[in-house]
Coordinates of C-alpha atoms in Angstrom, one line a residue:
Chain A
M1 CA 59.3 125.3 172.2
R2 CA 59.1 128.7 170.5
Q3 CA 58.2 130.5 173.8
F4 CA 61.1 128.9 175.5
L5 CA 63.5 130.0 172.8
V6 CA 62.3 133.5 172.8
A7 CA 62.7 133.6 176.6
A8 CA 66.2 132.2 176.3
V9 CA 67.1 134.7 173.7
I10 CA 65.8 137.6 175.7
A11 CA 67.8 136.4 178.7
C12 CA 70.9 136.5 176.6
L13 CA 70.2 139.8 174.8
A14 CA 72.3 141.9 177.0
A15 CA 75.3 139.5 176.6
A16 CA 74.8 139.3 172.9
A17 CA 74.8 143.1 172.4
S18 CA 78.0 143.6 174.3
A19 CA 80.7 144.4 171.9
A20 CA 83.5 143.8 174.4
E21 CA 83.0 140.1 174.4
P22 CA 85.0 137.8 172.0
V23 CA 83.0 136.9 169.0
A24 CA 82.9 133.2 169.8
E25 CA 81.1 134.0 173.1
R26 CA 78.8 136.6 171.4
T27 CA 77.7 134.1 168.8
A28 CA 77.0 131.2 171.2
I29 CA 73.4 132.3 171.2
C30 CA 73.3 132.1 167.4
L31 CA 74.6 128.6 167.5
S32 CA 72.2 127.5 170.2
C33 CA 69.4 127.5 167.6
H34 CA 71.3 127.4 164.3
G35 CA 73.6 124.5 165.4
E36 CA 77.2 124.6 166.6
S37 CA 78.5 122.4 163.7
G38 CA 76.8 124.6 161.0
R39 CA 73.8 122.3 160.9
S40 CA 70.5 123.4 162.5
E41 CA 68.5 120.8 164.5
T42 CA 65.8 123.3 165.2
P43 CA 62.5 123.2 163.2
E44 CA 62.3 126.0 160.6
V45 CA 65.6 127.5 161.6
P46 CA 68.2 127.5 158.8
S47 CA 71.6 125.9 158.9
L48 CA 74.2 128.6 158.6
G49 CA 77.2 126.4 157.8
G50 CA 79.0 127.3 154.5
Q51 CA 77.0 130.5 154.0
P52 CA 78.8 133.4 152.3
A53 CA 79.7 136.3 154.6
S54 CA 78.1 138.8 152.2
F55 CA 74.8 136.9 152.4
L56 CA 74.9 136.7 156.2
L57 CA 75.7 140.4 156.5
I58 CA 72.7 141.3 154.3
Q59 CA 70.4 139.1 156.4
L60 CA 71.6 140.5 159.7
Y61 CA 71.3 144.0 158.4
Q62 CA 67.7 143.3 157.2
F63 CA 66.8 141.8 160.6
R64 CA 68.2 144.9 162.4
E65 CA 66.4 147.3 160.1
K66 CA 63.2 145.1 160.3
Q67 CA 63.2 144.7 156.6
R68 CA 63.0 141.0 157.2
I69 CA 60.8 140.0 160.1
A70 CA 61.6 136.8 162.0
E71 CA 61.8 136.9 165.8
P72 CA 63.9 136.5 167.7
M73 CA 66.3 137.7 165.1
N74 CA 64.9 141.3 165.0
S75 CA 65.3 141.6 168.8
L76 CA 68.7 140.0 168.8
T77 CA 70.2 142.4 166.2
A78 CA 68.3 145.5 167.3
E79 CA 71.3 147.0 169.1
F80 CA 74.0 145.8 166.7
T81 CA 76.4 148.3 165.3
D82 CA 77.5 148.1 161.7
D83 CA 80.8 146.6 163.0
D84 CA 78.9 144.0 165.1
L85 CA 77.0 142.9 161.9
R86 CA 80.3 142.5 160.0
E87 CA 82.0 140.7 162.8
V88 CA 79.2 138.2 163.4
S89 CA 78.7 137.5 159.7
D90 CA 82.4 136.9 159.1
F91 CA 82.5 134.5 162.1
L92 CA 79.4 132.6 161.0
A93 CA 80.8 132.2 157.5
T94 CA 83.6 130.0 158.9
L95 CA 81.2 127.3 160.0
P96 CA 81.5 124.1 157.9
P97 CA 78.7 123.3 155.3
P98 CA 76.0 121.0 156.6
T99 CA 75.6 117.4 155.5
P100 CA 72.6 116.5 153.3
A101 CA 69.4 115.0 154.8
E102 CA 68.7 111.3 154.3
P103 CA 67.3 109.1 153.0
A104 CA 66.9 110.3 149.4
E105 CA 64.1 108.5 147.6
P106 CA 65.2 108.3 143.9
A107 CA 61.8 109.1 142.4
R108 CA 61.4 112.3 144.4
M109 CA 65.0 113.3 143.9
E110 CA 64.6 113.0 140.2
A111 CA 61.4 115.1 140.3
G112 CA 63.2 117.7 142.4
K113 CA 66.2 117.7 140.1
E114 CA 64.0 118.5 137.2
L115 CA 62.3 121.3 139.1
A116 CA 65.7 122.8 140.1
A117 CA 66.6 122.8 136.5
K118 CA 63.3 124.3 135.4
H119 CA 63.5 127.1 137.9
R120 CA 67.2 127.6 137.3
C121 CA 68.3 127.4 140.9
G122 CA 71.9 126.7 139.9
F123 CA 72.1 129.9 137.7
C124 CA 72.7 132.1 140.7
H125 CA 73.3 129.6 143.6
N126 CA 76.0 127.8 141.5
P127 CA 75.6 124.4 139.9
D128 CA 76.7 122.8 143.2
L129 CA 74.2 125.0 145.1
S130 CA 77.0 126.4 147.3
G131 CA 76.1 130.0 146.9
H132 CA 78.4 133.0 146.5
D133 CA 78.5 136.6 147.5
Q134 CA 75.0 137.8 148.4
I135 CA 73.5 134.4 147.2
P136 CA 73.1 131.7 149.9
R137 CA 74.1 128.1 149.9
I138 CA 70.8 126.1 149.4
G139 CA 72.2 122.6 149.0
A140 CA 71.7 120.5 152.2
Q141 CA 69.6 123.3 153.8
R142 CA 66.9 122.1 156.2
E143 CA 63.9 120.9 154.2
D144 CA 61.3 122.6 156.4
Y145 CA 63.2 125.9 156.3
L146 CA 63.4 125.7 152.5
V147 CA 59.6 125.2 152.3
K148 CA 59.1 128.2 154.6
A149 CA 61.5 130.5 152.8
L150 CA 60.2 129.6 149.3
S151 CA 56.6 130.0 150.5
E152 CA 57.4 133.4 152.0
Y153 CA 59.1 134.6 148.8
K154 CA 56.2 133.2 146.7
S155 CA 53.6 135.1 148.7
G156 CA 55.7 138.2 148.9
A157 CA 55.8 138.0 152.7
R158 CA 59.6 138.0 152.4
A159 CA 60.6 140.7 149.9
G160 CA 64.3 139.8 149.8
Y161 CA 67.1 142.2 149.3
D162 CA 67.3 142.1 145.6
P163 CA 63.9 141.2 144.0
A164 CA 65.4 138.1 142.4
M165 CA 63.9 135.4 144.6
V166 CA 60.4 136.9 144.6
E167 CA 60.6 137.0 140.8
V168 CA 61.6 133.3 140.7
A169 CA 59.4 132.0 143.5
Q170 CA 56.2 133.4 142.0
G171 CA 56.8 131.0 139.1
I172 CA 57.1 127.9 141.4
G173 CA 53.8 126.0 141.5
D174 CA 52.3 125.1 144.9
G175 CA 52.6 121.4 144.0
E176 CA 56.3 121.8 143.1
L177 CA 57.5 123.5 146.2
A178 CA 57.6 120.3 148.4
D179 CA 59.6 118.3 145.9
L180 CA 62.0 121.1 145.2
A181 CA 62.7 121.5 149.0
Y182 CA 63.0 117.7 149.4
Y183 CA 65.7 117.6 146.6
L184 CA 67.6 120.6 147.8
A185 CA 67.8 119.4 151.4
R186 CA 69.3 116.1 150.1
F187 CA 71.5 117.5 147.5
R188 CA 75.1 116.2 147.6
Chain B
M1 CA 49.9 136.6 124.4
V2 CA 49.2 139.2 121.9
L3 CA 50.0 142.9 121.7
R4 CA 47.0 145.1 122.0
I5 CA 47.6 148.8 121.5
R6 CA 44.8 151.0 122.7
G7 CA 44.2 154.4 121.0
A8 CA 42.3 155.6 124.1
G9 CA 44.5 156.7 126.9
L10 CA 47.4 157.8 124.7
I11 CA 48.3 161.4 124.5
A12 CA 47.4 163.4 121.4
G13 CA 49.6 162.7 118.5
F14 CA 49.8 158.9 118.9
A15 CA 50.8 157.6 115.6
M16 CA 48.1 155.1 114.9
A17 CA 49.6 154.5 111.5
A18 CA 52.6 152.9 113.1
A19 CA 50.5 150.7 115.4
L20 CA 48.1 149.5 112.7
P21 CA 50.4 147.0 111.0
V22 CA 51.1 145.4 114.4
M23 CA 47.4 145.2 115.2
A24 CA 46.7 143.7 111.7
Q25 CA 49.3 141.0 112.3
Q26 CA 48.0 140.1 115.8
P27 CA 44.3 140.6 116.2
A28 CA 42.9 141.1 119.7
P29 CA 41.7 137.9 121.3
P30 CA 38.0 137.4 122.0
A31 CA 37.0 139.0 125.3
G32 CA 37.5 136.7 128.2
G33 CA 39.3 134.1 126.1
P34 CA 42.3 132.2 127.3
A35 CA 44.7 134.5 125.5
A36 CA 43.9 137.2 128.1
A37 CA 45.9 135.3 130.7
P38 CA 49.1 136.9 132.0
A39 CA 52.4 136.1 130.5
P40 CA 54.0 132.8 131.6
V41 CA 55.2 133.4 135.1
D42 CA 58.5 131.5 134.7
R43 CA 59.5 134.4 132.4
G44 CA 59.2 136.9 135.2
S45 CA 62.8 136.9 136.2
A46 CA 66.2 138.1 135.1
L47 CA 67.2 134.5 134.4
Y48 CA 64.8 133.9 131.6
G49 CA 66.7 133.7 128.3
R50 CA 70.1 132.7 129.6
P51 CA 71.8 130.1 127.4
E52 CA 73.4 127.0 128.7
S53 CA 77.0 128.0 128.2
E54 CA 80.0 128.2 130.5
G55 CA 80.6 131.9 130.0
A56 CA 76.9 132.8 130.6
A57 CA 76.9 130.7 133.8
K58 CA 79.5 133.1 135.3
L59 CA 77.2 136.1 135.1
A60 CA 74.6 137.1 137.7
P61 CA 73.3 140.5 139.0
V62 CA 75.7 142.3 141.4
A63 CA 74.3 143.2 144.8
P64 CA 75.9 146.0 146.8
P65 CA 76.7 145.6 150.4
P66 CA 73.9 146.9 152.7
I67 CA 76.1 149.1 154.9
P68 CA 77.3 152.4 153.5
T69 CA 81.0 152.9 153.0
P70 CA 82.6 155.3 155.5
A71 CA 83.5 158.7 154.1
D72 CA 87.2 158.1 154.3
K73 CA 87.0 154.7 152.5
L74 CA 85.0 156.1 149.5
P75 CA 86.8 155.7 146.0
L76 CA 87.1 159.4 145.6
A77 CA 90.7 159.3 144.5
K78 CA 89.8 156.9 141.7
L79 CA 87.2 159.2 140.1
K80 CA 88.3 161.1 137.1
A81 CA 86.5 164.1 135.5
P82 CA 87.7 166.4 132.7
Q83 CA 90.3 169.0 133.5
G84 CA 89.1 171.9 135.6
F85 CA 86.4 169.9 137.3
R86 CA 86.6 168.9 141.0
V87 CA 85.0 165.9 142.6
E88 CA 84.3 165.7 146.3
V89 CA 82.2 163.7 148.7
Y90 CA 78.9 165.5 149.3
A91 CA 77.6 163.0 151.8
A92 CA 78.3 159.5 153.0
G93 CA 76.0 157.2 154.9
V94 CA 73.2 157.5 152.4
T95 CA 72.3 153.8 152.3
N96 CA 71.8 152.5 148.7
A97 CA 71.5 156.0 147.3
R98 CA 69.4 156.0 144.1
E99 CA 67.2 158.7 142.6
M100 CA 67.9 162.3 143.8
R101 CA 65.8 165.4 143.9
L102 CA 66.4 169.0 145.1
G103 CA 64.0 170.7 147.4
D104 CA 63.2 174.5 147.1
K105 CA 65.3 175.2 150.3
G106 CA 68.3 173.1 149.1
T107 CA 67.5 169.8 150.7
V108 CA 68.6 166.8 148.6
F109 CA 66.2 163.9 148.8
V110 CA 67.5 160.4 148.0
G111 CA 65.5 157.2 147.3
A112 CA 66.7 153.6 147.8
R113 CA 66.0 150.3 146.0
L114 CA 67.3 147.7 148.4
T115 CA 66.5 149.3 151.7
D116 CA 63.2 150.7 153.1
K117 CA 64.3 154.3 153.6
V118 CA 64.3 157.7 152.0
H119 CA 67.1 160.1 153.1
A120 CA 67.3 163.9 153.2
I121 CA 70.7 165.6 153.0
T122 CA 70.9 169.2 154.3
D123 CA 73.9 171.6 154.3
E124 CA 74.5 172.9 157.7
N125 CA 77.2 175.6 157.5
G126 CA 79.2 173.5 155.0
A127 CA 78.7 170.2 156.8
R128 CA 76.2 167.8 155.5
K129 CA 73.5 166.2 157.7
V130 CA 71.9 163.0 156.6
R131 CA 68.5 162.1 158.0
V132 CA 66.0 159.3 157.4
I133 CA 62.7 161.0 156.6
A134 CA 60.7 157.9 155.7
S135 CA 61.1 154.2 156.4
G136 CA 59.2 150.9 156.2
L137 CA 58.8 151.5 152.5
H138 CA 59.0 148.9 149.8
R139 CA 61.8 149.7 147.3
P140 CA 61.4 153.5 147.5
N141 CA 63.6 154.1 144.5
G142 CA 61.9 157.2 143.1
V143 CA 61.6 160.8 144.5
A144 CA 60.2 164.0 143.0
F145 CA 59.7 167.4 144.4
H146 CA 57.0 170.0 143.6
N147 CA 55.6 173.1 145.4
G148 CA 57.0 172.0 148.7
S149 CA 55.8 168.4 148.5
L150 CA 58.0 165.3 148.2
Y151 CA 56.7 162.5 146.1
I152 CA 58.0 159.0 146.8
A153 CA 57.6 156.1 144.4
E154 CA 57.7 152.6 146.0
L155 CA 57.4 149.4 144.0
S156 CA 53.8 149.8 143.2
K157 CA 52.6 153.0 144.7
I158 CA 53.2 156.8 144.8
S159 CA 52.8 158.7 148.0
K160 CA 53.7 162.2 149.2
I161 CA 54.7 164.3 152.2
D162 CA 53.5 168.0 152.0
N163 CA 55.7 170.8 153.3
I164 CA 58.5 168.4 153.8
E165 CA 61.4 170.9 154.2
A166 CA 59.7 172.4 157.2
N167 CA 59.3 169.0 158.9
L168 CA 62.6 167.2 158.3
E169 CA 63.1 166.4 162.0
H170 CA 59.6 164.9 162.5
P171 CA 58.1 164.3 159.1
P172 CA 54.6 162.9 158.9
K173 CA 53.9 159.6 157.3
P174 CA 53.5 159.8 153.5
T175 CA 50.0 159.9 152.2
L176 CA 48.8 157.9 149.2
V177 CA 48.7 159.5 145.8
S178 CA 48.1 156.4 143.7
D179 CA 48.5 152.6 143.9
S180 CA 47.0 151.8 140.5
F181 CA 50.2 150.0 139.4
P182 CA 51.2 146.4 138.8
K183 CA 52.8 144.7 141.8
D184 CA 55.6 142.9 140.0
E185 CA 59.0 142.8 141.6
A186 CA 60.7 142.5 138.2
H187 CA 61.5 146.1 137.0
G188 CA 58.8 147.3 139.5
W189 CA 61.0 149.9 141.2
K190 CA 60.5 153.4 139.8
F191 CA 62.2 156.6 138.7
I192 CA 59.7 159.4 138.8
A193 CA 59.6 163.0 137.7
I194 CA 57.2 165.9 137.4
G195 CA 57.1 167.4 133.9
P196 CA 56.8 171.0 132.7
D197 CA 53.1 170.1 132.2
E198 CA 52.9 169.7 136.0
K199 CA 52.1 166.0 135.6
L200 CA 53.7 163.1 137.4
Y201 CA 55.5 160.7 135.0
V202 CA 55.7 157.1 136.2
P203 CA 57.3 154.2 134.3
I204 CA 56.1 150.6 134.5
G205 CA 58.8 148.2 133.5
A206 CA 58.5 144.9 131.6
P207 CA 57.9 142.1 134.2
G208 CA 61.1 140.2 133.5
N209 CA 64.1 140.1 131.2
I210 CA 62.2 139.3 128.0
N211 CA 58.5 138.6 127.5
N212 CA 55.6 139.9 125.7
P213 CA 54.2 142.1 128.4
P214 CA 50.5 142.7 129.2
E215 CA 49.3 146.0 128.0
T216 CA 49.7 147.4 131.5
H217 CA 53.5 147.1 131.4
A218 CA 56.6 148.3 129.5
Q219 CA 55.4 151.9 129.3
I220 CA 55.6 155.4 130.7
R221 CA 52.4 156.9 132.1
R222 CA 51.6 160.4 133.4
M223 CA 48.9 161.5 135.8
N224 CA 47.8 164.6 137.6
L225 CA 49.5 165.3 140.9
D226 CA 46.5 163.9 142.8
G227 CA 46.8 160.6 141.0
S228 CA 43.8 161.2 138.7
G229 CA 43.8 161.2 134.9
M230 CA 46.3 158.5 134.4
E231 CA 47.3 157.9 130.8
V232 CA 49.9 156.2 128.7
V233 CA 52.6 158.4 127.2
A234 CA 54.9 155.8 125.6
R235 CA 54.8 152.0 125.0
G236 CA 57.5 149.5 124.2
V237 CA 59.7 150.8 127.0
R238 CA 61.4 147.8 128.7
N239 CA 62.7 149.6 131.8
T240 CA 63.4 153.3 132.0
V241 CA 65.1 154.5 135.2
G242 CA 65.8 158.0 134.1
F243 CA 64.1 160.8 132.1
D244 CA 64.1 164.6 131.9
W245 CA 62.6 167.3 129.6
H246 CA 64.7 169.4 127.2
P247 CA 64.9 172.9 128.7
V248 CA 64.0 174.5 125.4
S249 CA 61.8 172.1 123.4
K250 CA 60.2 170.6 126.5
E251 CA 60.4 167.2 124.8
L252 CA 60.8 164.1 127.1
Y253 CA 64.1 162.3 126.8
F254 CA 64.5 158.9 128.5
T255 CA 67.0 156.1 129.0
D256 CA 65.9 152.5 128.5
N257 CA 67.7 149.3 129.6
G258 CA 68.0 146.7 126.8
R259 CA 67.3 143.0 127.3
D260 CA 69.9 140.6 128.5
W261 CA 71.2 137.2 127.3
V262 CA 71.1 137.8 123.6
S263 CA 74.8 138.3 123.4
E264 CA 77.7 140.1 125.0
D265 CA 77.5 143.0 122.6
V266 CA 73.9 143.6 121.7
P267 CA 71.4 145.0 122.3
E268 CA 72.6 148.3 123.6
D269 CA 70.8 150.4 126.1
E270 CA 68.9 153.4 124.5
L271 CA 68.6 157.1 124.8
N272 CA 65.1 158.0 123.5
R273 CA 63.2 161.1 122.7
I274 CA 59.4 161.5 122.4
T275 CA 58.5 163.9 119.7
A276 CA 55.1 165.1 118.5
S277 CA 55.6 163.5 115.1
G278 CA 57.3 160.4 116.2
K279 CA 55.9 157.0 117.0
K280 CA 54.9 156.4 120.6
H281 CA 56.0 152.7 120.7
F282 CA 59.7 152.2 121.3
G283 CA 60.0 148.6 120.3
F284 CA 60.1 146.3 123.3
P285 CA 59.8 143.3 123.0
F286 CA 59.8 143.2 119.2
C287 CA 62.7 145.5 118.3
H288 CA 65.8 146.5 120.3
Q289 CA 68.2 149.4 119.8
G290 CA 66.2 150.5 116.7
N291 CA 67.6 148.0 114.3
M292 CA 67.5 144.5 115.9
T293 CA 64.4 142.3 116.0
D294 CA 64.2 140.1 119.0
P295 CA 65.4 136.5 118.3
E296 CA 62.1 135.2 119.7
F297 CA 59.5 138.0 119.7
G298 CA 60.8 139.9 116.7
W299 CA 59.5 137.4 114.1
G300 CA 56.7 138.9 112.1
H301 CA 57.8 142.5 113.1
S302 CA 59.9 145.2 111.6
C303 CA 61.9 147.8 113.4
D304 CA 60.5 150.3 111.0
D305 CA 57.3 150.2 113.0
Y306 CA 58.8 151.5 116.1
E307 CA 60.5 154.8 117.2
P308 CA 64.3 154.3 117.1
P309 CA 66.6 155.6 119.9
I310 CA 68.5 158.8 119.3
S311 CA 71.7 157.3 120.7
L312 CA 73.0 153.9 121.9
M313 CA 74.4 153.8 125.3
G314 CA 76.4 150.5 125.4
P315 CA 75.4 146.9 125.8
H316 CA 74.0 146.0 129.3
S317 CA 75.5 149.2 130.6
A318 CA 72.4 150.0 132.7
S319 CA 72.0 153.6 131.7
L320 CA 69.8 155.0 134.5
G321 CA 69.4 158.5 135.9
M322 CA 69.7 161.5 133.5
R323 CA 69.3 165.3 133.6
F324 CA 69.8 168.2 131.3
Y325 CA 72.5 170.5 132.5
T326 CA 70.7 173.8 133.2
G327 CA 73.2 175.3 135.6
G328 CA 75.6 178.2 135.2
M329 CA 78.8 176.8 136.6
F330 CA 80.1 174.3 134.0
P331 CA 81.6 175.7 130.7
A332 CA 79.2 176.8 127.9
E333 CA 79.7 173.6 125.9
Y334 CA 77.7 171.7 128.6
K335 CA 74.7 174.0 128.5
N336 CA 71.6 171.8 127.9
A337 CA 73.7 168.7 127.5
I338 CA 72.4 165.5 129.0
F339 CA 74.3 163.8 131.8
V340 CA 73.6 160.1 132.1
A341 CA 74.5 157.8 134.9
R342 CA 75.6 154.4 133.7
H343 CA 75.2 152.0 136.6
G344 CA 77.4 149.4 134.8
S345 CA 76.7 146.0 133.4
W346 CA 76.3 142.6 135.0
N347 CA 75.3 140.7 131.9
R348 CA 78.6 141.0 130.2
T349 CA 82.0 139.3 130.8
K350 CA 84.0 142.5 130.3
K351 CA 81.9 145.1 132.2
V352 CA 80.9 148.4 130.6
G353 CA 79.5 151.5 132.3
G354 CA 80.1 152.5 135.8
D355 CA 80.5 156.2 134.7
I356 CA 78.7 159.4 133.9
M357 CA 78.3 160.1 130.2
V358 CA 77.7 163.5 128.7
V359 CA 75.5 163.6 125.6
K360 CA 75.6 166.9 123.7
L361 CA 72.7 167.8 121.4
N362 CA 72.3 169.8 118.2
E363 CA 69.9 172.8 118.0
D364 CA 67.2 170.4 116.6
G365 CA 67.5 168.1 119.6
S366 CA 69.4 165.3 117.9
V367 CA 72.6 163.9 119.3
K368 CA 75.8 165.7 118.4
S369 CA 78.3 163.8 120.6
K370 CA 78.6 161.4 123.4
E371 CA 81.6 160.9 125.7
P372 CA 82.6 159.8 129.2
F373 CA 82.5 162.6 131.8
L374 CA 83.1 161.0 135.1
T375 CA 84.9 157.6 135.1
G376 CA 86.7 155.4 137.6
F377 CA 83.9 153.4 139.2
L378 CA 85.1 150.3 137.3
E379 CA 88.5 149.0 138.2
D380 CA 90.0 145.7 137.0
N381 CA 86.5 144.6 135.9
K382 CA 85.1 145.1 139.4
Y383 CA 83.0 148.0 140.7
V384 CA 84.4 150.2 143.3
G385 CA 81.1 152.2 143.1
R386 CA 78.0 152.4 140.9
P387 CA 76.5 155.7 139.8
V388 CA 72.7 155.8 139.6
D389 CA 71.5 159.4 139.2
V390 CA 72.7 163.0 138.7
Q391 CA 71.2 166.2 140.1
V392 CA 72.0 169.7 139.1
M393 CA 72.3 172.1 142.1
K394 CA 71.3 175.7 142.3
D395 CA 74.9 176.8 142.2
G396 CA 75.5 174.8 139.0
S397 CA 77.4 172.0 140.5
M398 CA 76.2 168.5 139.9
L399 CA 75.6 165.6 142.4
V400 CA 76.1 161.9 141.6
S401 CA 74.5 159.2 143.7
D402 CA 76.3 155.8 144.2
D403 CA 74.1 153.0 145.5
F404 CA 77.1 150.6 145.9
N405 CA 78.8 152.8 148.5
G406 CA 75.7 154.6 149.8
A407 CA 77.2 158.0 149.0
V408 CA 76.7 161.2 147.0
Y409 CA 79.5 163.0 145.2
R410 CA 79.6 166.7 144.1
I411 CA 81.2 167.8 140.8
S412 CA 82.1 171.5 140.5
Y413 CA 84.0 173.6 138.0
G414 CA 86.5 176.4 138.6
G415 CA 86.6 178.3 141.9

């Protein structure tokens, strides 16, 4: 699956890097993995619906500069100009927020809710987990992606832009991570 | 956790008398006992200590955009300096410009906190050229220059590039000086400087907003330029991101960022001074701003046991880079005054800072006055720029770095 995706991405690289194309055509390749409706159906690939433009811009910048490593994103953005980064992030920010995962088992939801309170997710991500400015929407994000992202912050593999998430994730216990991701993915 | 203050490793003149009452109240734990464990990890973030109130919920750290502002969009027209001073753009496109240092041949080196690059700015017949001279670094906030070598401070290590100004086009990779530092992200980025004693001074911030840090943290250390002989110079320092030595007395002055979430108005950030006779513990986490015991960690402590600041710099104002003015261009009243970059608050509803303050001193090194010098970065409670550091140039002009816009400004007088 991954090999196929990378091949598909490389085939479209030239098209993606061409600034002359309308943004909707240029971003078709984004949506082929991240989901046209803002909800990703691809394992470990995040939903981008409802994400703040500032957050998206920072991620795209970090991919281009290889400060965040996640192929094929580094290849896709390698030739982007600053204006390309802005245009694509502004466009992606118009996608509608994803719908939460189902079903939501009450006991695990309760455990996850307590963990979200303990680790103060809502302090920065907003009480409704919708995100703002440089801070992403985490409510209704893909569960497997949340596990991946939190694990990478916790290990330091993903440094983040601001140090905030590494600071927080180092305090999340190994046993807590799954329940937290379960809850966030089903948050409504 | 308990506070343990070691006599060994402190510079001569450490006031043991000041430390003893603290030690008496909190005896060291038995070796290998459970009390030796690190501080609770869930306190390792800026969020720890925030009350559950509506006003507090609206406050979070402000992140700058990653892409530098183009030169013609910089907020130059909004910046105000006293009459007779002129402000201009020195260089744009210096992504996330943080600490600055001047090379012997006039190159300005600029660190970054949110990107992986160190920049060099050179003057080429009046036009500025901005180059990336090192990349792939982790929060390379700090830069220092000495005898042709550029020292770079990443989150937890110091490296250097020798003969840098002869190799700006194809600089070699930095070589390691020391990585004997904690790896914490919280307050782990560093401002560094080389003192008149030819030693490299390196701060290690408290790992989080408020906690009782391990004895490896909340301090300023110094070491030989090869990384050997590391020793502690000052303790109880929450997070200093700026220091410099008085041109006459050679005493070290430093800014320190106060804790958050106590209240809108206290504690204030500090301007501190290390003197031979003074205490070498500056209070954190027990005492803030010289007269306020911490609501949690202050119980059982007295501010009398710690060295007080020589000036208060405003609540949450993020007083960062500072330099003594040693140039010959500004009027005489600024000679040996301290210029302090206040990055500006996030942990306050009505923001403070976002300016350059000038602190003038008396002959004895105490503070005579404190006033705003360069203002205008804060407009309608929003930042249009955020100053991080100042650097005095050979001609006596002064540069100001702005990490929000990725730019460097130049302030000159007369002419």
